[in-house]
PDB file of C-alpha atoms and ligand atoms in Angstrom:
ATOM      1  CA  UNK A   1       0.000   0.000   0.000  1.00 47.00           C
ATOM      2  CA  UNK A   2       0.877   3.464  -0.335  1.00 51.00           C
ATOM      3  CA  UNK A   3       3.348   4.318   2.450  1.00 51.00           C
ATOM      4  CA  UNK A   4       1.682   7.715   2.397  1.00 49.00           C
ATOM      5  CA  UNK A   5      -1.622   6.917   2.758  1.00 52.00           C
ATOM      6  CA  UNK A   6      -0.414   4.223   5.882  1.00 50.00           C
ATOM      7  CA  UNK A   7       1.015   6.738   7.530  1.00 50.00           C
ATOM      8  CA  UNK A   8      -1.980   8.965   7.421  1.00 55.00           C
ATOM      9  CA  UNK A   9      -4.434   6.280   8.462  1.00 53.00           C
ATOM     10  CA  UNK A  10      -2.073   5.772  11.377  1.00 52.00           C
ATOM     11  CA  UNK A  11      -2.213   9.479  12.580  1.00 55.00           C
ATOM     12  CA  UNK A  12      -5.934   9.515  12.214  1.00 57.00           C
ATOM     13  CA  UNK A  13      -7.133   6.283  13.839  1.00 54.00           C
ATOM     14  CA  UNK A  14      -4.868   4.951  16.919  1.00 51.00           C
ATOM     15  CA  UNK A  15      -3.636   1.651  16.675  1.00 51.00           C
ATOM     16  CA  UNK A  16      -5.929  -0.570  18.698  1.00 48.00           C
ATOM     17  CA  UNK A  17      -3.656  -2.264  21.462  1.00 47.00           C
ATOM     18  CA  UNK A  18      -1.359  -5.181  20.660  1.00 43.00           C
ATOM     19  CA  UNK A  19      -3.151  -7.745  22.139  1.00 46.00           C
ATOM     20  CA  UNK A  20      -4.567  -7.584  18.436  1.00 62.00           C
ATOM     21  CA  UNK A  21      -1.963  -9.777  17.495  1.00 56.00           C
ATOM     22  CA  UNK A  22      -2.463 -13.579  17.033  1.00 62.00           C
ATOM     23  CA  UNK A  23      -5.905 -15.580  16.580  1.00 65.00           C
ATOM     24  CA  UNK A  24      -9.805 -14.685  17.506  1.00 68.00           C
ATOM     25  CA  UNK A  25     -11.937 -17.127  17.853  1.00 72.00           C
ATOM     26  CA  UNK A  26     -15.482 -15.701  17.320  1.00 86.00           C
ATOM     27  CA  UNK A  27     -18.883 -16.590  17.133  1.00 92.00           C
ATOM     28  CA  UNK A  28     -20.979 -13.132  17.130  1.00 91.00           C
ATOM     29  CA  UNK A  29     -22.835 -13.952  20.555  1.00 90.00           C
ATOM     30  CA  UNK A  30     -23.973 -17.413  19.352  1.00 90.00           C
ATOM     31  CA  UNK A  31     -25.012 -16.265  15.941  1.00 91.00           C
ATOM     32  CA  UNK A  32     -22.652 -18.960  14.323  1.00 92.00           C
ATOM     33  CA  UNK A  33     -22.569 -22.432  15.636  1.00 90.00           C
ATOM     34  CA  UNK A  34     -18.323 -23.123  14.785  1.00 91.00           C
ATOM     35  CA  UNK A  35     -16.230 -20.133  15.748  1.00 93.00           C
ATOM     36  CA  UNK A  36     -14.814 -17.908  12.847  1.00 95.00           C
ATOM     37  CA  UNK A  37     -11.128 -18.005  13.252  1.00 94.00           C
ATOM     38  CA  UNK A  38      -9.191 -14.866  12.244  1.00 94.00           C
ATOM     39  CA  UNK A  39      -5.810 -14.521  12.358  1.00 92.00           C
ATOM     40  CA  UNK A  40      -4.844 -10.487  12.845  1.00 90.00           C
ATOM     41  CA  UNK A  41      -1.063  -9.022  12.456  1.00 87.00           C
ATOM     42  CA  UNK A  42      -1.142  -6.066  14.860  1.00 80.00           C
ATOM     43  CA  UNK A  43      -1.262  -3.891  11.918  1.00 78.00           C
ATOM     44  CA  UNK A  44       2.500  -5.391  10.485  1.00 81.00           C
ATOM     45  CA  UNK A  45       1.149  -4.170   6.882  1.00 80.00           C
ATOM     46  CA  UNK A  46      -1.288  -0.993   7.725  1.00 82.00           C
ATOM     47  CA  UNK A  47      -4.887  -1.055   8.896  1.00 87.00           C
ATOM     48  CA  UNK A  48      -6.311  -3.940   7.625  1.00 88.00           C
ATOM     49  CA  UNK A  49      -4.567  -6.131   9.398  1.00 90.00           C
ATOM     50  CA  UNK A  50      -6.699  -6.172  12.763  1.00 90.00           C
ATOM     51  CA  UNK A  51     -10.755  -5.893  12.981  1.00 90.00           C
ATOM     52  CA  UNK A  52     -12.619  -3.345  13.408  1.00 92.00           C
ATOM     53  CA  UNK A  53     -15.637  -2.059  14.722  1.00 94.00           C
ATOM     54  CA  UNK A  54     -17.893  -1.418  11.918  1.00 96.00           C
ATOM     55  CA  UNK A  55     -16.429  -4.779  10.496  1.00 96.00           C
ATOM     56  CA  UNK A  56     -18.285  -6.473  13.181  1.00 95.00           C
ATOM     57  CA  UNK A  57     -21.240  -4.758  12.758  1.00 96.00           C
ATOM     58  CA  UNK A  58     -21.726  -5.796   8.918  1.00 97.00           C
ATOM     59  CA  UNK A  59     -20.587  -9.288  10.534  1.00 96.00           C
ATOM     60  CA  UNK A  60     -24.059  -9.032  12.701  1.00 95.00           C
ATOM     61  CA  UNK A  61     -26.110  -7.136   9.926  1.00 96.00           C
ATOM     62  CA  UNK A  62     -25.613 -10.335   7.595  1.00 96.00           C
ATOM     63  CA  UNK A  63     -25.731 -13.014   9.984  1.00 94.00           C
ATOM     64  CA  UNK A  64     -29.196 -11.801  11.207  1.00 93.00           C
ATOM     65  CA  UNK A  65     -30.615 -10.888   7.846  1.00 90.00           C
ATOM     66  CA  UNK A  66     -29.562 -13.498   6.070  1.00 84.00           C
ATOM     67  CA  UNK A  67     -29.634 -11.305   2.909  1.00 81.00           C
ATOM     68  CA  UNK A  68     -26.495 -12.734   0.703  1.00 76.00           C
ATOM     69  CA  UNK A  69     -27.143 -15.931   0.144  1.00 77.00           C
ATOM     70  CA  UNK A  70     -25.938 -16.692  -3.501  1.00 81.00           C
ATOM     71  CA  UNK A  71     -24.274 -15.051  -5.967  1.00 91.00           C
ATOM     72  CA  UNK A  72     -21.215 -12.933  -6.726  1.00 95.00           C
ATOM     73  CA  UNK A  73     -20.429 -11.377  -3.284  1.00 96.00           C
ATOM     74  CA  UNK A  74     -17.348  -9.403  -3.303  1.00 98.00           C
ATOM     75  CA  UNK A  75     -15.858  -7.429  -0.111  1.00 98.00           C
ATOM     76  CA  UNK A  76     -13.808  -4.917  -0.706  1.00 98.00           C
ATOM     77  CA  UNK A  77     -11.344  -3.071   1.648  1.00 98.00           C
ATOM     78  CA  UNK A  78     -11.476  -6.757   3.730  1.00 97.00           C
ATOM     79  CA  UNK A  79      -8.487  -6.276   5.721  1.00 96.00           C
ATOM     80  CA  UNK A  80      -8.602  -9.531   8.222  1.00 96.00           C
ATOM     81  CA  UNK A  81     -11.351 -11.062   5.359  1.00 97.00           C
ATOM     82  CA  UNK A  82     -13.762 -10.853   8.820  1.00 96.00           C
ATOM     83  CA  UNK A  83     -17.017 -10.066   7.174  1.00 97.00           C
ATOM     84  CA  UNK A  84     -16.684 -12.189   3.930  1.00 97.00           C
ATOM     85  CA  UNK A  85     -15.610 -14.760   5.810  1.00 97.00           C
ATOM     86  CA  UNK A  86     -17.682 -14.242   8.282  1.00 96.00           C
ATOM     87  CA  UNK A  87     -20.718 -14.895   5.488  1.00 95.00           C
ATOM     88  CA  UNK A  88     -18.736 -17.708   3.858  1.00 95.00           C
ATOM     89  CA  UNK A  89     -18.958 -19.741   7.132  1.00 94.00           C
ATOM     90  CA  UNK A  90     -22.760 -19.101   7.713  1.00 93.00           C
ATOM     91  CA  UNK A  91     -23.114 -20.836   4.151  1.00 90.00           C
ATOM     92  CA  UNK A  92     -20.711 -23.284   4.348  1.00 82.00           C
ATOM     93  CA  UNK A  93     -20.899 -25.839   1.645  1.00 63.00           C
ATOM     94  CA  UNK A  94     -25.317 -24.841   1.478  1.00 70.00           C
ATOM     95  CA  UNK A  95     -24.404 -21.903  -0.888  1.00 72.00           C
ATOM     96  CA  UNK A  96     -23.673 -21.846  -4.613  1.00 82.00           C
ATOM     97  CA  UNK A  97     -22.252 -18.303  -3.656  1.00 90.00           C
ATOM     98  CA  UNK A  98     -19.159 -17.505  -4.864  1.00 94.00           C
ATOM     99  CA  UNK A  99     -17.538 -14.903  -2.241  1.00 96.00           C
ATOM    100  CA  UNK A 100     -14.400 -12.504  -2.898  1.00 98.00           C
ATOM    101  CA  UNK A 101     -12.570 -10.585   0.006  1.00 98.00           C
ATOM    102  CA  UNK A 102     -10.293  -8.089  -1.462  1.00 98.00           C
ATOM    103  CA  UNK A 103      -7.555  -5.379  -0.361  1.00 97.00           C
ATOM    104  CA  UNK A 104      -4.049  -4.296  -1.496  1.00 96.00           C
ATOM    105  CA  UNK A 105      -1.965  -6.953  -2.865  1.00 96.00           C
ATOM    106  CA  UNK A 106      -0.158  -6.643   0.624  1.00 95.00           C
ATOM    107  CA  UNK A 107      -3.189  -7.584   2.606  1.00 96.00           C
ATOM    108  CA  UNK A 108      -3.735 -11.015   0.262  1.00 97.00           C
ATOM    109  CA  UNK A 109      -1.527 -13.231   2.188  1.00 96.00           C
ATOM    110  CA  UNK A 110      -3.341 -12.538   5.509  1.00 96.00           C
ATOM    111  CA  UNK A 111      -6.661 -13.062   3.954  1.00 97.00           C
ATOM    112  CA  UNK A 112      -5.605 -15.937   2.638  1.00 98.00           C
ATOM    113  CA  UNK A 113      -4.302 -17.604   5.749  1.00 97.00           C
ATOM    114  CA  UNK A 114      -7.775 -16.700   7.302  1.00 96.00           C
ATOM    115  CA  UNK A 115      -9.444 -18.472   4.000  1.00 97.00           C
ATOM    116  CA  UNK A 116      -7.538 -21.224   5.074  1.00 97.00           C
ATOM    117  CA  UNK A 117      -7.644 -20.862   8.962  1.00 95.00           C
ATOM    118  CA  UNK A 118     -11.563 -21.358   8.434  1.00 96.00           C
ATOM    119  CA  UNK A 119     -11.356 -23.963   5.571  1.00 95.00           C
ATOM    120  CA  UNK A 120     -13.471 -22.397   3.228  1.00 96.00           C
ATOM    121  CA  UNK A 121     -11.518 -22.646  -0.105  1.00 95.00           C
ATOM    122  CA  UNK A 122     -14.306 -23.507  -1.736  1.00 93.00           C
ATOM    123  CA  UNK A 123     -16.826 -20.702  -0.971  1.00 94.00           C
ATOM    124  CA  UNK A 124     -14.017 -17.891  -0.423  1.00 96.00           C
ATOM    125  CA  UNK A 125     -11.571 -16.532  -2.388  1.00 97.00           C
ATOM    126  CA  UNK A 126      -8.773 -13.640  -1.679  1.00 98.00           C
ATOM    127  CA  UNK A 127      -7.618 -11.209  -4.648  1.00 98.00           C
ATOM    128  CA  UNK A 128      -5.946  -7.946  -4.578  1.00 98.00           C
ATOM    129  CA  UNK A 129      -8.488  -4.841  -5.245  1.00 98.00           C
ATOM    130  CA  UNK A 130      -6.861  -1.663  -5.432  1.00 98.00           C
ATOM    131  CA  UNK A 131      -9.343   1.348  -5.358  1.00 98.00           C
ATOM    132  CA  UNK A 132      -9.359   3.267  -8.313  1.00 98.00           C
ATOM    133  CA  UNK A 133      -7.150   0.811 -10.493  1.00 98.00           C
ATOM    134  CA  UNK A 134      -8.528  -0.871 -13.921  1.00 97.00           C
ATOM    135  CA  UNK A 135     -11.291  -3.679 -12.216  1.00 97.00           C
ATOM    136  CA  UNK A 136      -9.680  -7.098 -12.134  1.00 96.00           C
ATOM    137  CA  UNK A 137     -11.606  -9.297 -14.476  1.00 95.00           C
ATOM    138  CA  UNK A 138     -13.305 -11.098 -11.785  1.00 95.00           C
ATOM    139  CA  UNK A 139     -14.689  -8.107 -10.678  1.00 96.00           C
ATOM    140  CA  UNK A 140     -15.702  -6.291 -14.276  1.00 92.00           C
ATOM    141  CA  UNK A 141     -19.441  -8.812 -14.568  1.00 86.00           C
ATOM    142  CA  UNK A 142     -22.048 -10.265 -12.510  1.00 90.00           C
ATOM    143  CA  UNK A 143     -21.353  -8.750  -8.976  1.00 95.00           C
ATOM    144  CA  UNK A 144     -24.639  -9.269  -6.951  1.00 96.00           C
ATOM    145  CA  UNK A 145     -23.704  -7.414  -4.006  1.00 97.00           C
ATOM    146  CA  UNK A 146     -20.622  -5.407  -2.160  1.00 98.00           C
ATOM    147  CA  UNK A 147     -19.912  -4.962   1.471  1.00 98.00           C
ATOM    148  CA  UNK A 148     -18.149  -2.446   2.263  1.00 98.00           C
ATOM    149  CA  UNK A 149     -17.084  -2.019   5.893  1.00 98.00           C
ATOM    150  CA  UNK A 150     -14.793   0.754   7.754  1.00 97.00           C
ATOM    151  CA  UNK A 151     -13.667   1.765   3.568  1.00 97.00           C
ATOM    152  CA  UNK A 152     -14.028   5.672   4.504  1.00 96.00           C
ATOM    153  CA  UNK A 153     -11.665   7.232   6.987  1.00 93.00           C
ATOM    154  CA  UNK A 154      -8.818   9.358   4.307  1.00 92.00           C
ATOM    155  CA  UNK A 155     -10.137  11.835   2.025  1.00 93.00           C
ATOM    156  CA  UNK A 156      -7.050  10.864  -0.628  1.00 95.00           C
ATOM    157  CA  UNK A 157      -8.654   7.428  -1.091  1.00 96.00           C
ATOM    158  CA  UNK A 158     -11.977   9.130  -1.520  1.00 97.00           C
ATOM    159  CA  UNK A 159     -12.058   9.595  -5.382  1.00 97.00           C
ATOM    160  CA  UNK A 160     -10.394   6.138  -5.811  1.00 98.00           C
ATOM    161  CA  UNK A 161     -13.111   4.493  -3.389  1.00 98.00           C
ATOM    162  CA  UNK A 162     -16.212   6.440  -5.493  1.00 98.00           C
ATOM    163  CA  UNK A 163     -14.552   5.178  -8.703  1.00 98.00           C
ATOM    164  CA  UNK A 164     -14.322   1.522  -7.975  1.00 98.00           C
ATOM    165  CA  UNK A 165     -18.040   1.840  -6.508  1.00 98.00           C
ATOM    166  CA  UNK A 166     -19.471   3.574  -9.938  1.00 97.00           C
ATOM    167  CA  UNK A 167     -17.345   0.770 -12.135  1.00 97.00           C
ATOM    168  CA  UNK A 168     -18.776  -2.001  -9.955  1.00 97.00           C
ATOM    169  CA  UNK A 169     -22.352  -1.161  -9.841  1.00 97.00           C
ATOM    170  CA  UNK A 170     -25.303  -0.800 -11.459  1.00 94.00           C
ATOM    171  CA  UNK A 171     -29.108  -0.392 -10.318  1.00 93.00           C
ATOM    172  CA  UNK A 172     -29.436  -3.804  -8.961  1.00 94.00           C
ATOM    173  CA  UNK A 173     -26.152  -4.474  -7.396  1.00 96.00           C
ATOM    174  CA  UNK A 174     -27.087  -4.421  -3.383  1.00 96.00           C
ATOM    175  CA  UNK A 175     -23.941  -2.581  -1.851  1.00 97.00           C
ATOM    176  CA  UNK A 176     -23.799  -2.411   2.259  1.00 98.00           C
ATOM    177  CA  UNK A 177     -21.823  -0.171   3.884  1.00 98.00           C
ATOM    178  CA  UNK A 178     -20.738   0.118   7.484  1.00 98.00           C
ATOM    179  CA  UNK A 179     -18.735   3.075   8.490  1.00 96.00           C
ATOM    180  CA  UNK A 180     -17.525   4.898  11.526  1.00 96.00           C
ATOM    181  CA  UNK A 181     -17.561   8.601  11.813  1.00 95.00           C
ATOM    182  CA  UNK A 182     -14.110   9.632  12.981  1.00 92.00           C
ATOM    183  CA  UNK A 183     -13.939  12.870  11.372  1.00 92.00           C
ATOM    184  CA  UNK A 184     -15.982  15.703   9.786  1.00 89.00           C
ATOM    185  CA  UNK A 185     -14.224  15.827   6.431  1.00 90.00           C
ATOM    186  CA  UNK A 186     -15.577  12.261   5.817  1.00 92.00           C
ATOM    187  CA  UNK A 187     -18.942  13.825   5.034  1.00 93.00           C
ATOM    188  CA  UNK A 188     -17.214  14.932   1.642  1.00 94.00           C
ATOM    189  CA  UNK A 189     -17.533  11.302   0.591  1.00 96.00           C
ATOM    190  CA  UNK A 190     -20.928  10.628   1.325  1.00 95.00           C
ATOM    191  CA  UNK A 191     -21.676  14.424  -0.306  1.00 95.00           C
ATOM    192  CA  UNK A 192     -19.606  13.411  -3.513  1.00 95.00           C
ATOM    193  CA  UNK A 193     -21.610   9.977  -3.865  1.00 96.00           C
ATOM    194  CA  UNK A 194     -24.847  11.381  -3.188  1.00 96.00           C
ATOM    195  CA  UNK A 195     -24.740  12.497  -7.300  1.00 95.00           C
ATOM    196  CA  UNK A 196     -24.615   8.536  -8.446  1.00 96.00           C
ATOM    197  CA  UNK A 197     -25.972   6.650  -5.032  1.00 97.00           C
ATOM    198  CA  UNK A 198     -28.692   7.426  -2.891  1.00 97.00           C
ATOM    199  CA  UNK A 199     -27.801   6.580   0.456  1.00 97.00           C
ATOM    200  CA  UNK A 200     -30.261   4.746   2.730  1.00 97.00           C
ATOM    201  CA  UNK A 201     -29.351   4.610   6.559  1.00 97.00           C
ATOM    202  CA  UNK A 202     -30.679   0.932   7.927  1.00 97.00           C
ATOM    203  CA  UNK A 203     -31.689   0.894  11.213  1.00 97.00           C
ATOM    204  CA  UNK A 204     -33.602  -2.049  12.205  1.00 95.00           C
ATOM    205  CA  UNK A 205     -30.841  -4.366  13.739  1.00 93.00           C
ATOM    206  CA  UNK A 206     -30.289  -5.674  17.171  1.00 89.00           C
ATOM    207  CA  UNK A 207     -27.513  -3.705  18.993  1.00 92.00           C
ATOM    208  CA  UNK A 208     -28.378  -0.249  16.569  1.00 95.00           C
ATOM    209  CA  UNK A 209     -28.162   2.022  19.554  1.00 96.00           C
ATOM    210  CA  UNK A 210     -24.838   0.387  20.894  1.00 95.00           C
ATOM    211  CA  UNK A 211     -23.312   0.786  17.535  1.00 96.00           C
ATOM    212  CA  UNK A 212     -24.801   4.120  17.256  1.00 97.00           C
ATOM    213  CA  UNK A 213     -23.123   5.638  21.026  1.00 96.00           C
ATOM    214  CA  UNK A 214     -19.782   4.382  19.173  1.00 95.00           C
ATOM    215  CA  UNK A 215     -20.942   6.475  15.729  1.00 96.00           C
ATOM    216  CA  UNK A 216     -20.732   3.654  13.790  1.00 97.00           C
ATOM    217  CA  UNK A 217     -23.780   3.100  11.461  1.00 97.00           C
ATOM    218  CA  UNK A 218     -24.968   0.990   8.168  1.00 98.00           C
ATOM    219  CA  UNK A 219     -26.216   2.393   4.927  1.00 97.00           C
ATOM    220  CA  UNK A 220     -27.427   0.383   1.439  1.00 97.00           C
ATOM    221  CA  UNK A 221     -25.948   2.988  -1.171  1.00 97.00           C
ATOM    222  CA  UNK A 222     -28.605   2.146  -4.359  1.00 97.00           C
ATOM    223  CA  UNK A 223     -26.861   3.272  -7.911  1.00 96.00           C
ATOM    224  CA  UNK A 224     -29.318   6.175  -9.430  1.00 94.00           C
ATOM    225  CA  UNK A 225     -30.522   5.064 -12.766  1.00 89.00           C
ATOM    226  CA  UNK A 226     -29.245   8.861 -13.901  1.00 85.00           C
ATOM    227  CA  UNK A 227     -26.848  11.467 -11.926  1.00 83.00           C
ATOM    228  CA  UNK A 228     -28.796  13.854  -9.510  1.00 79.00           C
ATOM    229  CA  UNK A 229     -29.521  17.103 -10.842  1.00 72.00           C
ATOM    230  CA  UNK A 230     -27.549  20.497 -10.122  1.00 64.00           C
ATOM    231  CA  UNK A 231     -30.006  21.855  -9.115  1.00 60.00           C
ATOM    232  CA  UNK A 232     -31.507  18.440  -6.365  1.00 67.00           C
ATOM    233  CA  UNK A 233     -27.436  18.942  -5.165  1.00 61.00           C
ATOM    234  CA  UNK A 234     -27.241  21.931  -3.901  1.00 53.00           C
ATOM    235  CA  UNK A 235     -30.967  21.338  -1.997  1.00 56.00           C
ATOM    236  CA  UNK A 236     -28.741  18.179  -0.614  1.00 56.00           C
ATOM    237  CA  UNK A 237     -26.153  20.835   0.338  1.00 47.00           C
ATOM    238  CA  UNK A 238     -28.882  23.004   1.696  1.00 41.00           C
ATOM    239  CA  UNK A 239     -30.415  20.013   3.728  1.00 46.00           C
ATOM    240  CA  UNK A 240     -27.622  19.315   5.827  1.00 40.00           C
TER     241      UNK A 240
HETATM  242  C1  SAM B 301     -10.073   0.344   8.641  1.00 86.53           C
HETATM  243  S1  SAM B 301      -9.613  -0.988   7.618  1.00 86.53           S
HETATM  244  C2  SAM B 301     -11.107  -1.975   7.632  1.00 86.53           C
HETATM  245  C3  SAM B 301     -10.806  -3.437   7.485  1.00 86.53           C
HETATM  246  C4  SAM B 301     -12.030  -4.364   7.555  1.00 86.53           C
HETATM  247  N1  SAM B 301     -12.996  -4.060   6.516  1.00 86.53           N
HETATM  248  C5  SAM B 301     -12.701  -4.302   8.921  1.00 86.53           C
HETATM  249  O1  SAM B 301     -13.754  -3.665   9.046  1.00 86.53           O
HETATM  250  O2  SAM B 301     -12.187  -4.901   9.881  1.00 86.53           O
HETATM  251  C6  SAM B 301      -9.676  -0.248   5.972  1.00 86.53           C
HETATM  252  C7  SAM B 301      -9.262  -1.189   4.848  1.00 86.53           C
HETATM  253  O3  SAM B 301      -9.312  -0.500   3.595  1.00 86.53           O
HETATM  254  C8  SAM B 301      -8.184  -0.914   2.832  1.00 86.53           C
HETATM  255  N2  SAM B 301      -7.816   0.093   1.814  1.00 86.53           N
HETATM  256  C9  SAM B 301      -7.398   1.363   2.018  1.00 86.53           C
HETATM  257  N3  SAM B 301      -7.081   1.964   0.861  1.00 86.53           N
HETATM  258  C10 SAM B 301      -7.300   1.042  -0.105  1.00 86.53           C
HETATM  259  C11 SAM B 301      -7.160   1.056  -1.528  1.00 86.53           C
HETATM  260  N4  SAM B 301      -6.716   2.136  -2.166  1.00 86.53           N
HETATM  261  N5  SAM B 301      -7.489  -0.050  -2.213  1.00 86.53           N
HETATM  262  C12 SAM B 301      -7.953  -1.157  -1.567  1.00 86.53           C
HETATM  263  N6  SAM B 301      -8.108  -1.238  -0.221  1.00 86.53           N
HETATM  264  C13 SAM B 301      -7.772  -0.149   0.502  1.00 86.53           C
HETATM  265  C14 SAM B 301      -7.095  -1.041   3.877  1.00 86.53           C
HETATM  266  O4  SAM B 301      -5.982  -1.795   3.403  1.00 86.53           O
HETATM  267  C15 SAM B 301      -7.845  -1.702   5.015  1.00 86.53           C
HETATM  268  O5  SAM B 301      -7.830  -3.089   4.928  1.00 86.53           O
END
């Protein structure tokens, strides 16, 4: 990854402690019935390499809701893998799903040992997907939905974010989004998006109000069949 944008992630979030090292054995208060087992590095290659909050709450949403359940599934921004993984274990070998967790090429190896950790070769796969960049070609047709979890904390990765969003979508592709609010300028994102996506806050999920008091929330971004208006914008900008 960037060293740049590393760094900067590292001056903006602090490093959860080091106990975040080594492997989690978790089973999302009883949700699944065999433990997900994630391996995380501390953080020895940026970020990704440890979970994080709003990662477990897309881990809840989709366990509860049971709303991906086949198809081309593809996480992006996966980090640990936790949430595609997390799916791939609830379907097991009941799923004709095909699931894809994705990061920078240096995140791949650590995905894959969690792929492996969990042994779900068959329902999971890990491939580098670089924001921005030309799609990979398992990426460019068919993608049924994208989960998206903790993907907006740096305003340089913005514009590379919106792009791969707008070259993976269309109006039926189901994206879900988790995020948590860390600072103001991340509201340029969700501003810049608004043009292509309408953004729908979902709320009806156990725990909202705990996830809320730590500002983390969900949101199904639905593809506009044509750009907002100029003129619908600036009300937006007016609204808020
Ligand atoms: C805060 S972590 C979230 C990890 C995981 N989704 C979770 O919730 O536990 C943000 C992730 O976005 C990834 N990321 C940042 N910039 C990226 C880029 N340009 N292309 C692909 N992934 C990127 C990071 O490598 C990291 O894994």
């Amino acid at each position: 990854m960037d060293e740049l944008l590393l760094n900067s992630f590292e001056e903006l979030v602090p490093s959860r402690p080091v106990e975040h090292l080594g492997e989690a054995d978790l089973t999302f208060d009883g949700r699944l019935s065999e433990p997900l087992k994630i391996w995380e590095d501390g953080g020895a290659v940026g970020c990704g390499g440890k979970i994080w909050i709003a990662g477990e709450l897309l881990s809840r949403y989709l366990l509860d809701k049971k709303i991906c359940q086949r198809g081309k599934i593809i996480e992006v921004g996966s980090g640990t893998g936790l949430v595609g993984l997390c799916l791939g274990l609830s379907l097991r070998k009941r799923t004709d799903a095909e699931i894809w967790i994705t990061d920078i090429e240096d995140l791949v190896p650590l995905m894959q040992k969690n792929i492996e950790l969990n042994e779900l070769e068959d329902v999971v796969h890990s491939a580098t997907l670089a924001w921005g960049e030309p799609l990979p070609s398992y990426a460019k047709d068919g993608v049924d939905v994208i989960l998206a979890a903790d993907c907006v904390y740096l305003e340089k990765a913005f514009p590379l974010l919106e792009k791969t969003l707008l070259d993976m979508t269309n109006k039926d592709t189901l994206v879900l989004m988790s995020y948590r609010k860390r600072r103001k300028a991340d509201s340029k994102f969700f501003r810049k998006i608004r043009k292509n996506f309408d953004i729908v806050p979902i709320t009806d999920f156990e725990d909202y109000n705990h996830y809320l008091k730590q500002r983390t929330h969900l949101f199904q971004l639905v593809r506009r069949t044509a750009p907002q208006k100029a003129s619908e914008e600036a009300k937006d900008h007016l609204d808020q």
